[in-house]
Coordinates of C-alpha atoms in Angstrom, one line a residue:
X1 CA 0.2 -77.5 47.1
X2 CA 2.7 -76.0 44.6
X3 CA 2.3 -72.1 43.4
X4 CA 4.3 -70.4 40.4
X5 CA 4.5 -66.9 40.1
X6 CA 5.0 -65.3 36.8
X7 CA 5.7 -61.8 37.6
X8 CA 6.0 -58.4 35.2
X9 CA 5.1 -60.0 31.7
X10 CA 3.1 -58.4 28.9
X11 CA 0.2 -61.1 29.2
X12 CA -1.6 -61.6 25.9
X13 CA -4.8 -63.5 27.7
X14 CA -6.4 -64.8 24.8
X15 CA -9.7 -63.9 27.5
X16 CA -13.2 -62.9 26.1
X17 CA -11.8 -59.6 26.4
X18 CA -8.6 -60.3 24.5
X19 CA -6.8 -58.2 27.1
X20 CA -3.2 -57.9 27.2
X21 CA -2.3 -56.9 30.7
X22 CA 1.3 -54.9 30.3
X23 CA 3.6 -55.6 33.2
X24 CA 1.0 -58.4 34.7
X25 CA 1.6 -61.3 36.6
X26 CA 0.1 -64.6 36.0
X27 CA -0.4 -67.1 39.2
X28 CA -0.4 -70.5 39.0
X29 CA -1.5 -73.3 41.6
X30 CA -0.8 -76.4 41.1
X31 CA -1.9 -77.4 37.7
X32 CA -5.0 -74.4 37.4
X33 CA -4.5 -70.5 36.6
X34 CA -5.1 -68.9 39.7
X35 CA -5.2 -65.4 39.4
X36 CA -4.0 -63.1 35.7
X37 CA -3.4 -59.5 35.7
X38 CA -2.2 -57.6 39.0
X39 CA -1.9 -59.8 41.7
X40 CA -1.2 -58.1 45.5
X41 CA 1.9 -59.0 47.3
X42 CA -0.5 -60.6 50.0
X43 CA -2.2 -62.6 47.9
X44 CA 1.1 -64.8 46.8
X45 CA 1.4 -68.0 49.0
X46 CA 4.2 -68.4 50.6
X47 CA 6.9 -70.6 49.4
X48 CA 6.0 -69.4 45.6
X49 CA 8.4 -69.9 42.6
X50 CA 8.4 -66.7 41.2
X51 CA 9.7 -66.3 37.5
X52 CA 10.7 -63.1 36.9
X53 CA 9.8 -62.2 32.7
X54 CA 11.1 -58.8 32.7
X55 CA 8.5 -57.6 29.5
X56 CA 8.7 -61.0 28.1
X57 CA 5.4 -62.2 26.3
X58 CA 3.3 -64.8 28.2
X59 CA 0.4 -66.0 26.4
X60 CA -1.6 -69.4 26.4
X61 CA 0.5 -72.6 24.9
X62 CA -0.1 -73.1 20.8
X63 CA -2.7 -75.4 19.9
X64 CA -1.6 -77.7 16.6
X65 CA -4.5 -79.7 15.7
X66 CA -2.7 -81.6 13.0
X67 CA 0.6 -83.2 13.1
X68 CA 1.8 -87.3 12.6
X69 CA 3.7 -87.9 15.6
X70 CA 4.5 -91.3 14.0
X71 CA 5.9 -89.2 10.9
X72 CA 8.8 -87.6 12.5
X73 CA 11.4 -89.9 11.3
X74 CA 10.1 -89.7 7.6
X75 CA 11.4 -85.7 7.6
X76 CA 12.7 -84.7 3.5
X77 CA 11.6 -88.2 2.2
X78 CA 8.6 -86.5 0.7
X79 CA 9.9 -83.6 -0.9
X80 CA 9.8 -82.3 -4.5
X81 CA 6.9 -85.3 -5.6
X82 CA 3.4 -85.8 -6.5
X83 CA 0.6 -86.7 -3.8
X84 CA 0.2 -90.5 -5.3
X85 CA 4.1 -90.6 -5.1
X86 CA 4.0 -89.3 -1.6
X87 CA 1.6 -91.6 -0.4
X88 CA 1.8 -94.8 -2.1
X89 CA 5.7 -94.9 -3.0
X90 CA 7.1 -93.1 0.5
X91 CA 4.8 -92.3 3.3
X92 CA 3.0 -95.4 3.8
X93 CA 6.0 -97.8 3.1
X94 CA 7.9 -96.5 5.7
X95 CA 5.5 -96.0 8.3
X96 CA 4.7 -99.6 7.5
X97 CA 8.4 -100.6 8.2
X98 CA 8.4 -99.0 11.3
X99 CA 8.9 -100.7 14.9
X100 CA 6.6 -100.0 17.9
X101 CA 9.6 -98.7 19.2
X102 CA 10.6 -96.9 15.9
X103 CA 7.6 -95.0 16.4
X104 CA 8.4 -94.2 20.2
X105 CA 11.5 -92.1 19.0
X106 CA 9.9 -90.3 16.2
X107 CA 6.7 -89.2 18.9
X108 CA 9.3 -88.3 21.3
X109 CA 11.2 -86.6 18.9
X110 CA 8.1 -84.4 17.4
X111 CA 7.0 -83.7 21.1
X112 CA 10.7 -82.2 21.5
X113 CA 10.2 -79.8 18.2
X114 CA 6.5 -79.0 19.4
X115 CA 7.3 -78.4 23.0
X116 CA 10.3 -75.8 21.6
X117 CA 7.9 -73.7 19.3
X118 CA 5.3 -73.3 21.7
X119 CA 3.3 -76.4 21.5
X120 CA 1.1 -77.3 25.0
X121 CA -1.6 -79.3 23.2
X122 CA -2.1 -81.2 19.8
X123 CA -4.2 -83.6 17.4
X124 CA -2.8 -86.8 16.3
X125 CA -4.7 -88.3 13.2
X126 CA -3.5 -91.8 13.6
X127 CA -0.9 -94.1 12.8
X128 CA 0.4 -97.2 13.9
X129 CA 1.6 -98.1 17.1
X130 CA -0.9 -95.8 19.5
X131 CA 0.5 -97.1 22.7
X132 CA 4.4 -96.0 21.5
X133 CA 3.2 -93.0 20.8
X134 CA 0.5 -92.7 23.9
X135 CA 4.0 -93.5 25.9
X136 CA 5.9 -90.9 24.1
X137 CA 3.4 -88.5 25.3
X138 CA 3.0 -89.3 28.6
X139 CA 7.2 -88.8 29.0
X140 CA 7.1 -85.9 27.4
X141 CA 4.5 -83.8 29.8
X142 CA 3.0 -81.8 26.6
X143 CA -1.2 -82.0 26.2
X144 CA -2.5 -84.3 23.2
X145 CA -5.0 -86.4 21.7
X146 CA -4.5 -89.7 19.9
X147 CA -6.0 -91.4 17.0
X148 CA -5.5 -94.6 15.0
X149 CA -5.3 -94.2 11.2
X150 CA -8.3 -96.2 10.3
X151 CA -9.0 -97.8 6.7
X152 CA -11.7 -100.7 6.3
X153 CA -11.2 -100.4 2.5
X154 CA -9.7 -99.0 -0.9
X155 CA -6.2 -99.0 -2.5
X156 CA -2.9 -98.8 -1.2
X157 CA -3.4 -100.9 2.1
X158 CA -1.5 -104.1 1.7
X159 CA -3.7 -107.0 2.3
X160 CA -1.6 -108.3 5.6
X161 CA -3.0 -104.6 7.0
X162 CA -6.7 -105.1 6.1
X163 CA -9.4 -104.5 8.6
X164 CA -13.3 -105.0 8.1
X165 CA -15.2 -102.7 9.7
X166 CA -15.8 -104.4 13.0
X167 CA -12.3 -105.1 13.5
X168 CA -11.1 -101.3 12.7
X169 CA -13.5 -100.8 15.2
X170 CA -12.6 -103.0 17.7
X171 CA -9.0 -101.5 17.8
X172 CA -10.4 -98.1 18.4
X173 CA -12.7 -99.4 21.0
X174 CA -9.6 -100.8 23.3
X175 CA -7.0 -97.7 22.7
X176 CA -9.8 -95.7 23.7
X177 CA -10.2 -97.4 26.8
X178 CA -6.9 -98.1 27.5
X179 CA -5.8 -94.1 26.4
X180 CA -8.6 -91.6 27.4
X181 CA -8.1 -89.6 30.1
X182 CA -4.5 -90.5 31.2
X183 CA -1.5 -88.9 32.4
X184 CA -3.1 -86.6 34.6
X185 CA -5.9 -85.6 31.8
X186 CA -3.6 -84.3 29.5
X187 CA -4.1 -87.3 27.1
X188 CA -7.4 -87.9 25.5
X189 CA -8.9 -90.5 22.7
X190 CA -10.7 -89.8 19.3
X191 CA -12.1 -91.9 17.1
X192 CA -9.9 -91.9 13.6
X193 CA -10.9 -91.6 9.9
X194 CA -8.0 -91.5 7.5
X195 CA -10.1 -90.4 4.2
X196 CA -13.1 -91.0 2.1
X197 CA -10.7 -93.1 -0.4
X198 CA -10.4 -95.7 2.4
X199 CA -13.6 -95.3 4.9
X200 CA -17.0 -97.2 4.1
X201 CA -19.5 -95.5 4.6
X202 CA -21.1 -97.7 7.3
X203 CA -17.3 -97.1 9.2
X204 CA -17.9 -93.9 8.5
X205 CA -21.8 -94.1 10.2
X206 CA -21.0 -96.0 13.5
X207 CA -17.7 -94.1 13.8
X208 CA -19.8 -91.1 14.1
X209 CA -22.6 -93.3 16.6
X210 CA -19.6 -94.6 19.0
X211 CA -17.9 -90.5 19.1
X212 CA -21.6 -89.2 19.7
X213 CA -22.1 -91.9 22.4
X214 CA -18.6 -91.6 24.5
X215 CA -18.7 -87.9 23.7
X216 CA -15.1 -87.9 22.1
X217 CA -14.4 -86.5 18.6
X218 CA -13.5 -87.7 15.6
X219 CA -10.2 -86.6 13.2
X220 CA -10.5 -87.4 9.2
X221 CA -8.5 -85.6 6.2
X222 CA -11.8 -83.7 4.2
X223 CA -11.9 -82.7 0.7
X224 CA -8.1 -82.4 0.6
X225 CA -7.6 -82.9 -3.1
X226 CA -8.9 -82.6 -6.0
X227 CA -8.8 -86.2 -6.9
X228 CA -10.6 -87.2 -3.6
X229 CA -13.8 -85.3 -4.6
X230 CA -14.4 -86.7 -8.0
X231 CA -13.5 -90.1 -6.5
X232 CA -16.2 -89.4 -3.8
X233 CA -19.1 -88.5 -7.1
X234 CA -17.8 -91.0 -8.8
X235 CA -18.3 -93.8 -6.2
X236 CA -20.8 -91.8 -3.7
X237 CA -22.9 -89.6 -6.1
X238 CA -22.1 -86.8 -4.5
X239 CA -18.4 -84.9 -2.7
X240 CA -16.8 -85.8 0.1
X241 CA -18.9 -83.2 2.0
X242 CA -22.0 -83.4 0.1
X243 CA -22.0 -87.1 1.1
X244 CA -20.7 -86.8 4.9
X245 CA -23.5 -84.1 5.3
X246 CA -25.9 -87.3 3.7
X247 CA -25.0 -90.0 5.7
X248 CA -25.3 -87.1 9.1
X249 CA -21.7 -87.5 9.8
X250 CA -21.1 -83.5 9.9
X251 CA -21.4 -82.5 13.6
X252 CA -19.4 -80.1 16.1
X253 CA -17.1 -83.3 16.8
X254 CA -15.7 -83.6 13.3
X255 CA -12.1 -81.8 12.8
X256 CA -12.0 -82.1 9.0
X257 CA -8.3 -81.3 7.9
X258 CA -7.2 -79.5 4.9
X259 CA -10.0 -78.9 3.4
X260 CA -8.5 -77.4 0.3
X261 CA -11.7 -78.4 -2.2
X262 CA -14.9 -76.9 -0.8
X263 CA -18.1 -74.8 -2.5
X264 CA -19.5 -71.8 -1.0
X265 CA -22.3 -74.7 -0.5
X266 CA -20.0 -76.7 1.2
X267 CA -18.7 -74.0 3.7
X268 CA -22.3 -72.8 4.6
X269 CA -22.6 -76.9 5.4
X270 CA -19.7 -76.3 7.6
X271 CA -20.8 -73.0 9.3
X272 CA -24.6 -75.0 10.1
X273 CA -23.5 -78.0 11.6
X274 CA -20.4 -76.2 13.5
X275 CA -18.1 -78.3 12.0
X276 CA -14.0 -77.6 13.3
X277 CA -11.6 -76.7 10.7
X278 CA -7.6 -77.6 10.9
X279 CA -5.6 -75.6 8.3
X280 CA -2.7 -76.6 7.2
X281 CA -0.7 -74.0 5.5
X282 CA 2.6 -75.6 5.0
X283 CA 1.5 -78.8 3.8
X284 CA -1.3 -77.6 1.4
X285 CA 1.4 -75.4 -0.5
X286 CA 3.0 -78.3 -1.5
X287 CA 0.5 -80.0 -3.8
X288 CA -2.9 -79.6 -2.1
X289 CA -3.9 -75.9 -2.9
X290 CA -5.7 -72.7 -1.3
X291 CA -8.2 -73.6 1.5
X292 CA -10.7 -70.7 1.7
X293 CA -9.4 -69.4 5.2
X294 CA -10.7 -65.9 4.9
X295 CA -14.4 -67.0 3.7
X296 CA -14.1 -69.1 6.7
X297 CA -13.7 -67.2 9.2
X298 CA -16.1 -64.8 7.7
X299 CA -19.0 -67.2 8.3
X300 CA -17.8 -67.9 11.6
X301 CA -16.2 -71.4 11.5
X302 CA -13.5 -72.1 13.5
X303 CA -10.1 -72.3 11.6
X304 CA -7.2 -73.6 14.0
X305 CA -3.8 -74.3 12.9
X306 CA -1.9 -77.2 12.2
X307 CA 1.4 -78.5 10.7
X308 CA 1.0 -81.9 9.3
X309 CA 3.6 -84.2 9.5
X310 CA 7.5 -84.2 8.8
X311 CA 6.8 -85.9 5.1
X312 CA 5.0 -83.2 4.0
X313 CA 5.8 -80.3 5.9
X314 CA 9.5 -80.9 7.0
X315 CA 8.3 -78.3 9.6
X316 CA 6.5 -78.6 13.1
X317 CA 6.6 -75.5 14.1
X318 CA 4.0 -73.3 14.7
X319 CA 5.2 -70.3 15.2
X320 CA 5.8 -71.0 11.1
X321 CA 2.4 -71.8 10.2
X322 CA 1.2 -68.9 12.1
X323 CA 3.5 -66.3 9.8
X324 CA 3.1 -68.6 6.5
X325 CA -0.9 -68.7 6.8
X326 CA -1.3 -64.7 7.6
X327 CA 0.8 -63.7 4.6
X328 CA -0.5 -66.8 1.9
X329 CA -4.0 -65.3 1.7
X330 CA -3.1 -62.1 1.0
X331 CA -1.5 -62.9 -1.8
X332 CA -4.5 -65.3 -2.9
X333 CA -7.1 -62.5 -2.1
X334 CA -4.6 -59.2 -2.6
X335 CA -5.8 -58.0 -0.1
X336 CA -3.3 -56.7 3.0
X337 CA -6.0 -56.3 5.5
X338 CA -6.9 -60.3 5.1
X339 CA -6.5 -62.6 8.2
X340 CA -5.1 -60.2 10.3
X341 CA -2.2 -60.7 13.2
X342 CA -4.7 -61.1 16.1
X343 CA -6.7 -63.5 13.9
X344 CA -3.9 -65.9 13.1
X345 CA -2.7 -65.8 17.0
X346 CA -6.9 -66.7 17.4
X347 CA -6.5 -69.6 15.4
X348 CA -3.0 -71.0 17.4
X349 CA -4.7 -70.7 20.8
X350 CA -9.1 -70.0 21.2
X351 CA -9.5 -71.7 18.2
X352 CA -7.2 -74.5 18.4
X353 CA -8.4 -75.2 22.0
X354 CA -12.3 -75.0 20.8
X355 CA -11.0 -77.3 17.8
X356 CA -10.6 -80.1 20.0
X357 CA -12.9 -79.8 21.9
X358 CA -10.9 -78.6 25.4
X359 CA -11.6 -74.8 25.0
X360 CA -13.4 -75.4 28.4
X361 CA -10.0 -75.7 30.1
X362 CA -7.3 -74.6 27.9
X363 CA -6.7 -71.9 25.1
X364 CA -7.2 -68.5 27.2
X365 CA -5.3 -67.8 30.7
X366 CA -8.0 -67.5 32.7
X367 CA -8.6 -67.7 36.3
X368 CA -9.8 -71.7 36.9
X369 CA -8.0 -73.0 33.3
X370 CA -5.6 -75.5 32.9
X371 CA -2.2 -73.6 33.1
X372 CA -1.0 -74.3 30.0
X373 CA 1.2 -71.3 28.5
X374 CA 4.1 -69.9 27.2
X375 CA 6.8 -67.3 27.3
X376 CA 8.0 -65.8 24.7
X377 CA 11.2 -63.2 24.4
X378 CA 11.5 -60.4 21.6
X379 CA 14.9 -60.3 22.4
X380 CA 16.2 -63.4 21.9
X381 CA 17.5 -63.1 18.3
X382 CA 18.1 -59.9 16.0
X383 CA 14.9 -60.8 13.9
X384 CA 12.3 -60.1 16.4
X385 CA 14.0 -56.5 17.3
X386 CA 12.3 -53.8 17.4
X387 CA 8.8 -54.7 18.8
X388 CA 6.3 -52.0 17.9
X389 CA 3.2 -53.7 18.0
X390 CA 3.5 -56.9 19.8
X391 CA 0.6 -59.3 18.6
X392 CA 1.9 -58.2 15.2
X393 CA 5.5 -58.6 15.7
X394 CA 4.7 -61.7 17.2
X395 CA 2.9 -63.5 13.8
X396 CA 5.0 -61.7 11.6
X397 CA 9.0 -61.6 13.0
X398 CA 9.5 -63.9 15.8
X399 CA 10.5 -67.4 15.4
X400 CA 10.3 -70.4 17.3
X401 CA 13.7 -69.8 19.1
X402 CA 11.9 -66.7 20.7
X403 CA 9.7 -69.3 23.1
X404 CA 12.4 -69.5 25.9
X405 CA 9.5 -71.4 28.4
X406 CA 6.9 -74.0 28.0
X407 CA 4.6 -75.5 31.0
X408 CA 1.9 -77.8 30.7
X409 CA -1.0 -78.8 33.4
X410 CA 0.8 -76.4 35.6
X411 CA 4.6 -78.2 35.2
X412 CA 7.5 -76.6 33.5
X413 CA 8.1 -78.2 29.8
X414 CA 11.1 -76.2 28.9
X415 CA 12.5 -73.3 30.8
X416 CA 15.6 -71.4 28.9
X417 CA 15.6 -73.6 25.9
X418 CA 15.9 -76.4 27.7
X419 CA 13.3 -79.1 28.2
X420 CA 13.0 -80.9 31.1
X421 CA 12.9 -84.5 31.4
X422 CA 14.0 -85.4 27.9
X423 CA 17.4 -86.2 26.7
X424 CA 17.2 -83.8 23.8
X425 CA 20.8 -85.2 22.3
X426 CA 20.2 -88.6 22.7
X427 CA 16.7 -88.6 21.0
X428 CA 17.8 -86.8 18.1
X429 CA 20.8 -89.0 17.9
X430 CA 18.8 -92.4 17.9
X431 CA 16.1 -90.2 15.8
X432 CA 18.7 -89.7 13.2
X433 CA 20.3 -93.5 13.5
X434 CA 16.7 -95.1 13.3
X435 CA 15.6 -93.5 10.4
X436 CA 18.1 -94.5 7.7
X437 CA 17.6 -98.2 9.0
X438 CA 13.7 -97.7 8.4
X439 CA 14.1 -96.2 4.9
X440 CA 16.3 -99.4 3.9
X441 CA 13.6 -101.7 5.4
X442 CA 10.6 -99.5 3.2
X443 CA 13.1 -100.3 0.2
X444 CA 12.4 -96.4 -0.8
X445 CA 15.6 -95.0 -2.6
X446 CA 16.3 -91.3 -2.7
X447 CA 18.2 -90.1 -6.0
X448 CA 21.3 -87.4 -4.7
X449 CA 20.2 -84.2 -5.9
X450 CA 24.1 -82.9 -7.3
X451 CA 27.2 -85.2 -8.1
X452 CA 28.5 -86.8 -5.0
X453 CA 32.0 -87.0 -4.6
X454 CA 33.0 -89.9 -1.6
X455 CA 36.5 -88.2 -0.2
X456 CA 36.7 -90.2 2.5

């Protein structure tokens, strides 16, 4: 039995209470939080690791319930374009080029930028190659749930990639079984819906029977543009959440992402069938628009947080989103006071964890959760200094090089910057070398912004 002492830290709990325990201790044995607050000397087993934090943060590990693991490698090659451009012209081309071990380095190499900006847990919406990327995970010790990008119809899906209904099925079916539950519990299944463009409804239907029935979830990009709801009442007589809500698909097991393009109808729809929300800040500046955060949260859905992928947000950080969704709906609503600090570090950790359905074990540290968590120091770069109000400072200043250390199910992730048992170079290296190779196999050519001038 291992025990892990993390001793004189301001804990920010994340607890019912949303106590922050100010030169607390947090306990950890084996791969469960012990005990969280002030812990007597004769309660610490001997033979304890004990971390000193010295007034460093410790708070629960982030919770990104959006990001493209199999996306990493795709990083600038959406930028400055339009969302059919995106899609149809870069995106899907080059994740279609990609290798089964192509996609093994770009999920290693998002786990290594999650893992560094305070990433324990995350939502993968699907794309090819599962089991490189179910590998990826299991190497990389972080939390996560995988998906398979499933389409049983519309445009853009080249007809060597084209699944009926059973067969999209049937993939899900075997990764589930060969995926669920792994790696010590930190790796978990859900059933994948890529969008109403490319979903029938009867995929749509028994999708939602077989998560109901295995009690797993199920990850699909809702109402995200403009263009997918008049295609929805143009071919379904109704919008993308209109019709979902029809066919009984809306449940407490649906994390609709973006959801950019909803009616006040729409969000009370939400609110009734406790349907989980993944906002994506960074990528819906680009092109997709404002989601109605604030109105949101004020009927009580749960908002968590997400990043996307590389494409589209060239960022996976989370320490980002946190800082760029707190200040982006001010503006919208001019109002200072809107979806305040604490709120925003609610929607990286509670929410997240309630988002995918796990808040039963992670997103708080409390006594008999998963010990998932993170430290985090003020002083680790001149843009955090000086911390007045901590949860504040924390949304508003700090950046992902403040989270010094990571663990996951009770093991160390990354301790001073460093994460253990990845080759951080290497990856990056191949990351880098890989890439280029892929974006000459997707045939996708990227005009040089300025004159180049070739001096040697």
């Amino acid at each position: 039995m291992s025990h892990i002492l993390l001793r004189n830290g301001l804990i920010l709990s994340m607890n019912e209470r949303r106590e922050m325990f100010e030169g607390g201790d947090v306990l950890v044995e084996n791969d469960i939080i012990k005990a969280v607050g002030a812990i007597p000397e004769e309660s610490i087993p001997e033979g304890t690791e004990v971390v000193d934090v010295n007034g460093r943060m410790v708070l629960p590990g982030l919770v990104n319930t959006h990001v493209h693991l199999c996306q990493q490698l795709g990083r600038g090659l959406g930028d400055d374009v339009d969302l059919l451009t995106w899609l149809h012209d870069r995106t899907w081309p080059y994740e279609l080029a990609m290798s089964e071990e192509d996609v093994h380095v770009s999920a290693l190499a998002c786990c290594l930028e999650l893992i560094k900006s305070g990433v324990t847990c995350f939502a993968e919406p699907g794309g090819r190659h599962v089991d490189a990327m179910g590998r990826a995970v299991r190497e990389a010790g972080i939390r996560g749930i995988l998906a398979r990008s499933t389409m049983d119809c519309g445009e853009g899906i080249r007809p060597e990639h084209r699944e009926s209904t059973d067969e999209a099925l049937a993939v899900q079916l075997e990764l589930h079984d060969r995926w669920h539950d792994t790696a010590e519990g930190r790796i978990r299944y859900w059933m994948g819906l890529r969008t109403i463009f490319n979903n029938s409804d009867e995929l749509l239907c028994r999708t939602k029977e077989i998560a109901d029935a295995r009690g797993i979830g199920m990850h699909m990009h809702v109402s995200e543009v403009k263009e997918e709801v008049d295609f929805a009442r143009a071919t379904r007589g109704a919008s993308t959440v209109e019709h979902l809500n029809n066919l009984g698909v809306l449940g407490p097991n649906l994390l609709a992402v973006h959801t950019v393009w909803l009616t006040p109808r729409e969000l009370d729809l939400f609110r009734l069938h406790d349907v989980k929300v993944s906002h994506n800040p960074g990528a819906a500046m680009r092109v997709l628009g404002f989601a109605h955060v604030p109105e949101m949260l004020a009927r009580g859905i749960c908002v968590s947080l997400g990043t996307d992928g590389a494409p589209c947000n060239n960022r996976m950080d989370m320490m980002d989103e946190m800082y760029l969704a707190a200040v982006i709906h001010k503006g919208r609503t001019l109002d200072p006071t809107t979806v305040p600090a604490e709120r925003m570090l609610e929607m990286a950790t509670v929410n997240g964890a309630r988002a995918v359905l796990w808040d039963d074990q992670i997103g708080s540290l409390t006594p008999g959760k998963k010990a998932d968590l993170i430290v985090i120091d003020p002083m680790n770069g001149p843009g955090s200094v000086p911390v007045h109000d901590p949860v504040s400072s924390l949304v508003y200043s700090m950046h992902s090089s403040n989270v010094t250390h990571s663990m996951c199910n009770g093991r160390w992730l990354m301790q001073d910057r460093v994460v253990a048992g990845l080759d951080e170079a290497a990856i990056l290296a191949e990351a880098q070398e890989r890439a280029g190779h892929i974006r000459r196999r997707a045939g996708i050519e990227l005009k040089p912004r300025f004159p180049v001038v070739k001096v040697r």
